[in-house]
Coordinates of C-alpha atoms and ligand atoms in Angstrom, one line a residue:
M1 CA 100.4 118.9 72.0
M2 CA 97.1 119.5 73.8
F3 CA 94.5 116.8 74.3
Q4 CA 91.7 119.2 75.1
P5 CA 92.8 122.7 73.9
D6 CA 89.4 124.3 74.5
A7 CA 89.7 123.5 78.2
E8 CA 93.5 123.7 78.6
A9 CA 93.9 127.1 76.8
M10 CA 90.6 128.6 77.9
P11 CA 90.8 132.3 78.7
V12 CA 91.2 132.8 82.4
E13 CA 88.0 134.8 83.0
Q14 CA 85.9 132.4 81.1
R15 CA 87.4 129.5 83.1
A16 CA 86.6 131.4 86.4
K17 CA 83.0 131.5 85.3
L18 CA 83.0 127.8 84.6
Q19 CA 84.6 127.1 88.0
E20 CA 82.1 129.2 89.8
E21 CA 79.2 127.4 88.1
R22 CA 80.8 124.0 88.9
L23 CA 81.5 125.0 92.5
R24 CA 77.8 125.7 93.0
G25 CA 77.0 122.3 91.5
L26 CA 79.5 120.7 93.9
V27 CA 78.0 122.4 96.9
D28 CA 74.5 121.3 95.8
R29 CA 75.6 117.7 95.4
L30 CA 77.3 117.7 98.8
L31 CA 74.2 119.2 100.5
A32 CA 72.0 116.5 98.8
A33 CA 74.4 113.7 99.9
A34 CA 73.9 114.7 103.6
G35 CA 77.3 113.7 104.9
V36 CA 79.7 115.5 107.2
Q37 CA 80.5 118.0 104.4
A38 CA 76.8 118.9 104.2
E39 CA 76.6 119.4 108.0
R40 CA 79.6 121.8 107.9
L41 CA 78.2 123.7 104.9
R42 CA 74.9 124.3 106.8
A43 CA 76.8 125.3 109.9
A44 CA 78.6 127.9 107.8
G45 CA 75.2 129.2 106.6
V46 CA 75.3 127.6 103.2
T47 CA 72.0 126.0 102.2
S48 CA 72.3 126.1 98.5
G49 CA 75.0 126.3 95.8
A50 CA 73.5 129.6 94.8
D51 CA 74.8 131.0 98.1
V52 CA 78.4 130.8 97.1
G53 CA 80.9 132.2 94.6
L54 CA 84.6 131.8 94.1
A55 CA 85.3 134.7 96.4
D56 CA 83.6 132.8 99.3
L57 CA 86.0 129.9 99.1
P58 CA 88.1 130.9 102.1
R59 CA 85.1 130.8 104.4
L60 CA 83.8 127.4 103.2
P61 CA 84.6 124.4 105.4
V62 CA 87.6 122.2 104.7
T63 CA 87.8 118.4 104.5
E64 CA 90.6 116.3 105.9
K65 CA 91.9 112.8 105.7
N66 CA 90.4 112.1 109.1
D67 CA 86.9 112.8 107.6
L68 CA 87.5 110.1 104.9
W69 CA 88.7 107.6 107.5
A70 CA 85.7 108.4 109.8
A71 CA 83.3 107.7 106.9
Y72 CA 85.1 104.5 105.8
P73 CA 84.2 102.6 103.7
F74 CA 81.1 104.0 102.0
G75 CA 80.3 107.2 103.9
T76 CA 81.9 109.7 101.4
L77 CA 80.6 108.2 98.2
G78 CA 77.9 110.9 97.8
V79 CA 76.0 108.8 95.3
P80 CA 74.1 105.5 95.6
R81 CA 76.6 102.6 95.8
S82 CA 75.1 101.1 92.7
E83 CA 76.4 104.0 90.7
V84 CA 80.0 103.2 91.7
V85 CA 81.9 101.2 89.1
V86 CA 85.4 101.0 90.7
F87 CA 87.1 101.6 94.0
H88 CA 90.7 102.8 94.5
G89 CA 92.6 103.9 97.5
S90 CA 95.8 103.8 99.4
S91 CA 97.0 101.7 102.3
G92 CA 97.8 105.0 104.0
T93 CA 99.7 105.8 107.2
G94 CA 99.2 103.7 110.3
G95 CA 97.5 100.9 108.2
R96 CA 94.3 102.8 107.9
P97 CA 93.1 102.6 104.2
T98 CA 91.6 105.5 102.3
L99 CA 89.0 104.3 99.9
V100 CA 87.5 106.3 97.0
G101 CA 84.7 105.4 94.7
Y102 CA 84.4 106.4 91.0
T103 CA 81.3 106.5 88.8
R104 CA 81.5 105.9 85.1
H105 CA 81.7 109.7 84.6
D106 CA 84.4 110.0 87.1
L107 CA 86.5 107.5 85.2
Q108 CA 85.9 109.4 82.0
V109 CA 87.2 112.6 83.6
W110 CA 90.2 110.8 85.1
A111 CA 91.1 109.2 81.7
Q112 CA 90.9 112.7 80.1
V113 CA 93.1 114.5 82.6
C114 CA 95.7 111.7 82.3
A115 CA 95.5 111.9 78.5
R116 CA 96.1 115.7 78.9
A117 CA 99.3 114.9 80.9
L118 CA 100.5 112.4 78.3
A119 CA 99.8 114.7 75.4
G120 CA 101.6 117.5 77.3
A121 CA 104.6 115.2 77.5
G122 CA 104.5 114.8 73.7
A123 CA 102.7 111.4 73.5
G124 CA 100.0 110.8 70.9
P125 CA 98.5 108.0 68.8
G126 CA 101.4 105.8 67.8
S127 CA 103.2 106.3 71.0
I128 CA 104.2 103.4 73.2
M129 CA 104.0 104.0 77.0
H130 CA 106.0 101.7 79.3
N131 CA 103.8 101.9 82.4
A132 CA 105.8 100.8 85.5
Y133 CA 103.5 102.3 88.1
G134 CA 101.9 99.6 90.3
Y135 CA 98.5 98.3 89.1
G136 CA 95.9 97.6 91.7
L137 CA 94.2 99.5 94.4
F138 CA 96.8 102.3 94.0
T139 CA 95.7 104.8 91.4
G140 CA 99.1 105.1 89.6
G141 CA 99.0 102.1 87.2
L142 CA 95.4 102.1 86.1
G143 CA 95.2 105.9 86.0
F144 CA 98.0 106.2 83.4
H145 CA 96.7 103.1 81.6
Q146 CA 93.2 104.6 81.0
G147 CA 94.8 108.0 80.0
A148 CA 97.0 106.3 77.3
V149 CA 94.0 104.4 76.0
E150 CA 91.9 107.6 75.9
L151 CA 94.8 109.3 74.0
G152 CA 95.1 106.4 71.5
A153 CA 98.6 105.5 72.6
A154 CA 99.7 101.9 73.2
V155 CA 100.2 100.9 76.9
V156 CA 102.7 98.3 78.1
P157 CA 101.1 97.4 81.5
V158 CA 104.2 96.0 83.1
S159 CA 103.5 97.4 86.6
G160 CA 106.2 97.7 89.2
G161 CA 109.1 95.3 90.0
M162 CA 110.8 92.4 88.1
T163 CA 113.3 94.8 86.6
P164 CA 115.0 92.2 84.2
R165 CA 111.6 91.7 82.5
Q166 CA 111.2 95.5 82.2
I167 CA 114.6 95.8 80.5
T168 CA 113.7 93.1 77.9
L169 CA 110.4 94.9 77.2
I170 CA 112.1 98.3 76.8
R171 CA 114.7 96.9 74.5
D172 CA 112.2 95.0 72.4
L173 CA 109.2 97.4 72.2
Q174 CA 111.2 100.6 72.1
P175 CA 108.7 102.8 74.0
D176 CA 108.9 106.6 73.7
I177 CA 107.2 107.3 77.0
L178 CA 108.0 106.0 80.5
A179 CA 105.7 106.3 83.5
C180 CA 106.9 105.3 87.0
T181 CA 108.0 106.8 90.3
P182 CA 111.2 108.9 90.1
S183 CA 113.1 106.5 92.5
Y184 CA 112.2 103.6 90.2
A185 CA 113.3 105.6 87.2
I186 CA 116.8 105.8 88.7
R187 CA 116.9 102.0 89.4
L188 CA 115.6 101.3 86.0
G189 CA 118.1 103.6 84.4
E190 CA 121.0 102.0 86.2
A191 CA 119.8 98.5 85.3
L192 CA 119.4 99.6 81.7
A193 CA 122.9 101.0 81.6
D194 CA 124.3 97.7 83.1
A195 CA 122.5 95.9 80.3
G196 CA 124.2 98.1 77.7
L197 CA 121.1 100.3 77.0
R198 CA 122.0 104.0 77.1
P199 CA 120.8 107.2 75.6
G200 CA 121.9 107.1 71.9
A201 CA 122.6 103.3 72.2
G202 CA 119.4 101.3 72.3
L203 CA 117.2 103.7 74.3
T204 CA 114.3 105.4 72.5
L205 CA 112.6 107.1 75.4
R206 CA 111.7 110.8 74.7
A207 CA 109.8 111.8 77.9
G208 CA 108.9 110.4 81.2
L209 CA 106.1 111.2 83.7
F210 CA 107.3 110.7 87.2
G211 CA 105.2 111.2 90.3
A212 CA 103.7 109.6 93.4
E213 CA 106.6 110.8 95.6
P214 CA 108.4 114.1 95.9
W215 CA 111.6 114.6 93.9
T216 CA 114.0 117.4 93.4
A217 CA 115.5 119.3 90.4
A218 CA 118.8 117.4 91.1
L219 CA 117.0 114.1 90.8
R220 CA 115.5 115.3 87.5
A221 CA 118.9 116.0 86.1
R222 CA 120.1 112.6 87.1
I223 CA 117.1 110.8 85.6
E224 CA 117.5 112.8 82.3
E225 CA 121.2 111.9 82.2
L226 CA 120.6 108.2 82.8
L227 CA 117.6 107.7 80.5
G228 CA 118.2 110.4 77.9
L229 CA 114.6 111.7 78.1
R230 CA 112.7 114.8 79.3
A231 CA 111.7 114.1 82.9
L232 CA 108.4 115.7 83.8
D233 CA 106.6 115.8 87.1
I234 CA 103.0 114.7 87.5
Y235 CA 100.9 115.1 90.6
G236 CA 97.7 113.5 91.9
L237 CA 96.2 111.8 94.9
S238 CA 93.4 109.3 95.1
E239 CA 91.3 111.5 97.4
V240 CA 91.1 114.0 94.5
I241 CA 91.1 111.5 91.6
G242 CA 94.6 110.0 91.2
P243 CA 97.4 111.0 88.8
G244 CA 96.5 113.7 86.3
V245 CA 95.4 116.4 88.8
A246 CA 98.4 118.4 87.5
A247 CA 101.4 117.8 85.2
E248 CA 104.4 119.6 83.6
C249 CA 104.4 120.4 79.9
F250 CA 107.3 119.3 77.6
E251 CA 107.9 122.9 76.5
A252 CA 108.5 124.5 79.8
A253 CA 108.9 121.7 82.4
D254 CA 109.0 124.3 85.2
G255 CA 105.9 123.7 87.2
L256 CA 102.8 121.6 86.9
H257 CA 99.7 122.8 85.1
V258 CA 96.7 122.1 87.4
N259 CA 93.6 120.9 85.6
E260 CA 91.7 123.6 87.4
D261 CA 88.5 123.2 85.3
H262 CA 88.1 120.0 87.3
F263 CA 90.2 120.6 90.4
L264 CA 89.9 124.0 92.0
V265 CA 93.2 124.6 93.8
E266 CA 94.3 126.9 96.7
A267 CA 97.5 127.2 98.6
V268 CA 96.8 128.0 102.3
D269 CA 98.8 128.5 105.5
P270 CA 99.5 125.0 106.9
V271 CA 98.8 126.1 110.4
T272 CA 95.9 128.6 110.1
A273 CA 94.4 127.4 106.7
S274 CA 94.1 131.0 105.6
P275 CA 94.7 131.9 101.9
L276 CA 98.3 132.8 100.9
P277 CA 99.4 135.3 98.2
E278 CA 100.4 133.8 94.8
G279 CA 104.0 132.5 94.8
T280 CA 104.1 131.8 98.6
P281 CA 104.5 128.1 99.4
G282 CA 101.6 126.7 101.3
E283 CA 99.4 123.6 101.8
L284 CA 97.5 122.6 98.6
V285 CA 93.8 122.4 99.0
F286 CA 91.6 121.0 96.2
S287 CA 87.8 121.0 95.5
T288 CA 86.7 118.4 93.0
L289 CA 84.4 120.5 90.8
T290 CA 83.1 117.7 88.6
R291 CA 83.3 114.5 90.6
E292 CA 80.2 112.5 91.3
A293 CA 81.4 109.9 93.7
G294 CA 84.0 110.9 96.3
A295 CA 83.4 114.6 95.8
V296 CA 85.4 116.8 98.2
L297 CA 85.2 120.5 99.1
R298 CA 88.5 122.1 100.1
Y299 CA 90.4 118.9 100.7
R300 CA 93.6 119.5 102.6
T301 CA 96.4 117.5 101.0
G302 CA 99.2 118.2 103.4
D303 CA 101.4 118.8 100.4
I304 CA 103.5 122.0 100.3
S305 CA 103.7 123.9 97.0
A306 CA 103.4 127.4 95.6
L307 CA 100.9 128.5 92.9
R308 CA 101.9 130.7 90.0
R309 CA 99.8 132.1 87.2
E310 CA 101.7 133.3 84.2
P311 CA 101.8 132.7 80.4
C312 CA 103.5 129.5 79.4
A313 CA 105.3 128.6 76.2
C314 CA 102.9 125.7 75.7
G315 CA 99.9 127.9 75.5
R316 CA 98.0 126.5 78.4
T317 CA 96.4 129.0 80.7
L318 CA 96.1 126.6 83.6
V319 CA 97.7 127.8 86.8
K320 CA 101.0 126.2 87.7
M321 CA 102.0 124.6 91.0
S322 CA 105.7 124.2 91.9
K323 CA 107.1 120.8 92.6
I324 CA 106.0 119.6 96.0
T325 CA 108.6 120.9 98.4
G326 CA 107.5 119.0 101.5
R327 CA 104.7 117.5 103.6
R328 CA 102.9 119.3 106.4
D329 CA 103.4 116.1 108.5
D330 CA 107.1 115.6 107.4
M331 CA 108.1 119.0 108.6
L332 CA 110.9 118.6 111.2
V333 CA 111.4 121.2 113.8
I334 CA 115.1 121.3 114.8
R335 CA 116.0 123.9 117.4
G336 CA 113.1 126.0 116.4
V337 CA 113.8 125.9 112.6
N338 CA 111.2 124.3 110.3
I339 CA 112.9 121.8 107.9
Y340 CA 111.5 119.8 105.1
P341 CA 113.6 116.7 104.3
S342 CA 113.5 117.7 100.6
E343 CA 115.6 120.7 101.4
V344 CA 118.3 118.5 102.8
E345 CA 118.0 116.2 99.8
R346 CA 118.5 119.1 97.4
V347 CA 121.9 119.9 99.0
L348 CA 123.0 116.2 99.3
L349 CA 122.1 115.4 95.6
G350 CA 123.9 118.5 94.5
D351 CA 127.1 116.6 95.3
G352 CA 127.9 114.3 92.3
A353 CA 129.8 111.8 94.5
L354 CA 126.7 110.8 96.5
S355 CA 123.9 108.4 95.6
P356 CA 120.3 109.6 95.8
D357 CA 119.7 107.4 98.8
Y358 CA 120.0 109.1 102.1
L359 CA 118.6 108.9 105.7
L360 CA 117.9 111.7 108.1
V361 CA 118.3 110.8 111.7
V362 CA 116.6 113.0 114.3
D363 CA 118.8 112.3 117.3
E364 CA 116.5 112.7 120.3
R365 CA 118.9 111.3 122.9
G366 CA 120.0 113.8 125.5
D367 CA 118.5 117.3 125.8
G368 CA 118.2 118.7 122.4
R369 CA 117.2 117.5 118.9
E370 CA 120.1 117.1 116.5
L371 CA 119.7 116.3 112.8
L372 CA 122.2 113.9 111.2
A373 CA 122.2 113.2 107.5
L374 CA 123.5 109.8 106.5
C375 CA 124.4 109.5 102.8
E376 CA 126.4 107.1 100.7
Y377 CA 128.9 107.1 97.9
R378 CA 127.6 106.4 94.4
T379 CA 130.5 104.0 93.8
V380 CA 132.5 101.8 96.2
S381 CA 134.2 104.8 97.6
G382 CA 135.3 108.2 96.5
P383 CA 136.7 111.5 97.6
A384 CA 135.0 112.9 100.8
P385 CA 132.3 115.4 99.7
A386 CA 133.5 118.9 100.4
D387 CA 131.9 121.2 102.9
L388 CA 128.5 119.5 103.0
E389 CA 127.9 120.5 106.6
A390 CA 128.7 124.2 105.7
R391 CA 126.4 124.1 102.7
L392 CA 123.5 122.6 104.8
R393 CA 124.0 125.2 107.4
E394 CA 123.9 127.9 104.9
V395 CA 120.7 126.6 103.2
L396 CA 118.8 125.5 106.3
G397 CA 120.0 127.9 108.9
V398 CA 120.7 125.1 111.3
R399 CA 123.6 122.7 112.0
V400 CA 123.2 119.3 110.4
G401 CA 125.8 116.6 110.9
V402 CA 126.9 114.5 107.9
R403 CA 128.2 111.0 107.7
V404 CA 129.1 109.4 104.4
L405 CA 128.7 105.6 104.3
P406 CA 130.1 103.1 101.6
A407 CA 127.8 102.5 98.6
G408 CA 124.7 100.5 99.7
G409 CA 125.2 101.6 103.4
V410 CA 121.9 103.5 103.7
P411 CA 119.1 101.0 104.5
R412 CA 116.3 100.4 101.9
T413 CA 112.7 99.3 102.0
E414 CA 111.7 96.3 99.9
V415 CA 110.7 98.5 97.0
G416 CA 114.2 100.0 96.9
K417 CA 113.2 103.4 98.1
A418 CA 115.2 104.8 100.9
V419 CA 113.5 105.4 104.2
R420 CA 113.9 109.2 104.6
V421 CA 113.6 110.0 108.2
V422 CA 114.1 108.0 111.4
R423 CA 114.1 109.0 115.1
W424 CA 116.9 107.9 117.3
T425 CA 115.7 107.9 120.9
E426 CA 117.5 105.7 123.5
G427 CA 119.1 102.4 122.7
E428 CA 120.3 100.9 119.4
P429 CA 121.3 103.3 116.6
P430 CA 119.1 103.2 113.4
V431 CA 122.2 102.1 111.4
P432 CA 124.6 99.5 112.9
G433 CA 127.8 101.0 114.1
L434 CA 126.6 104.6 114.1
V435 CA 127.9 106.5 117.1
Ligands
ZN501 ZN1 103.1 124.8 79.9

């Protein structure tokens, strides 16, 4: 179940040599491209790729989202614009888009790493992949699409939304692989159940690749129960390439194998950017070892995860990253305690009476900052969840107030995903009637 076993199961020392060689190539390409990354390399005393080895990584300059914004739209291409065959990106926060160019070779690499992820989920020629990731500027839809074609599987390019049509296609085409966001997997699973399609009764899905938003082990259990498949995590971002940077294997499903022959990964301290020991959660930083357009050295993702290198049942020797446990920017500081919303989610979803939709309200009225978790019943009403406040206090080390609303009480965005955190300053409450 490996698409490129030579690369995925390569002995670790041999891969390190390959990474070092490719890192030197990346540094040479960046220096030749003469952008901000070249300026910083020269300022750090690097004038040639031959000057650096893997051990020098911590002293090499980092790249941040602001650098991509400052160079928008063509400043970070790194190749003549005529060599770019496609652009992708994200709408980004604050309405400022991030745009990334791909050469023909970049597209090949991207298709291959997505094919690796699909093969790792048990897909192959003959498989049918129902692709409900959005198609367009966003990398999700087209990334998976190209990966499936590369693997020789058949793609159903349904894209996001229009759930009734998705149900018809799943019932009629009987796909074995599902690709979408985890929140949409829940909506789809509930809609399929309403249409009488359940595991063992009309559903043929064997595995799903879910990504593009953070999700918890509890959400995994709920997706697996609803859809009767193995729910696997996949990770990627357009600034690095898109989906396929890392993915879980079907055999272990306990961490995502990073395709580190293409994407050199580090976990660093989110505040100081210094390297952290293996197993310690930190901010993921990637260097694109083989990219031509949009090459980045030590790109700071803002995503928090821990790296682990250990033998895996699947035979891959690629380092594993844990599920993303938070965002550097999402981190809330409540009475001096650092809290990631995902930690609260894990506790809330551990209660079977509650729906996966929740809202965290940072109450900034008055002197202090209080955290309030709004959640809702899965069904019309139910027994009050037991001791949630006590469990939250035990896990987070800080008091969190809990309010349980009727089903549907937590506000949604138009794509159905709950808004996770709002601030309550003076004036109207974020939810009508909240006191
Ligand atoms: Zn594995």
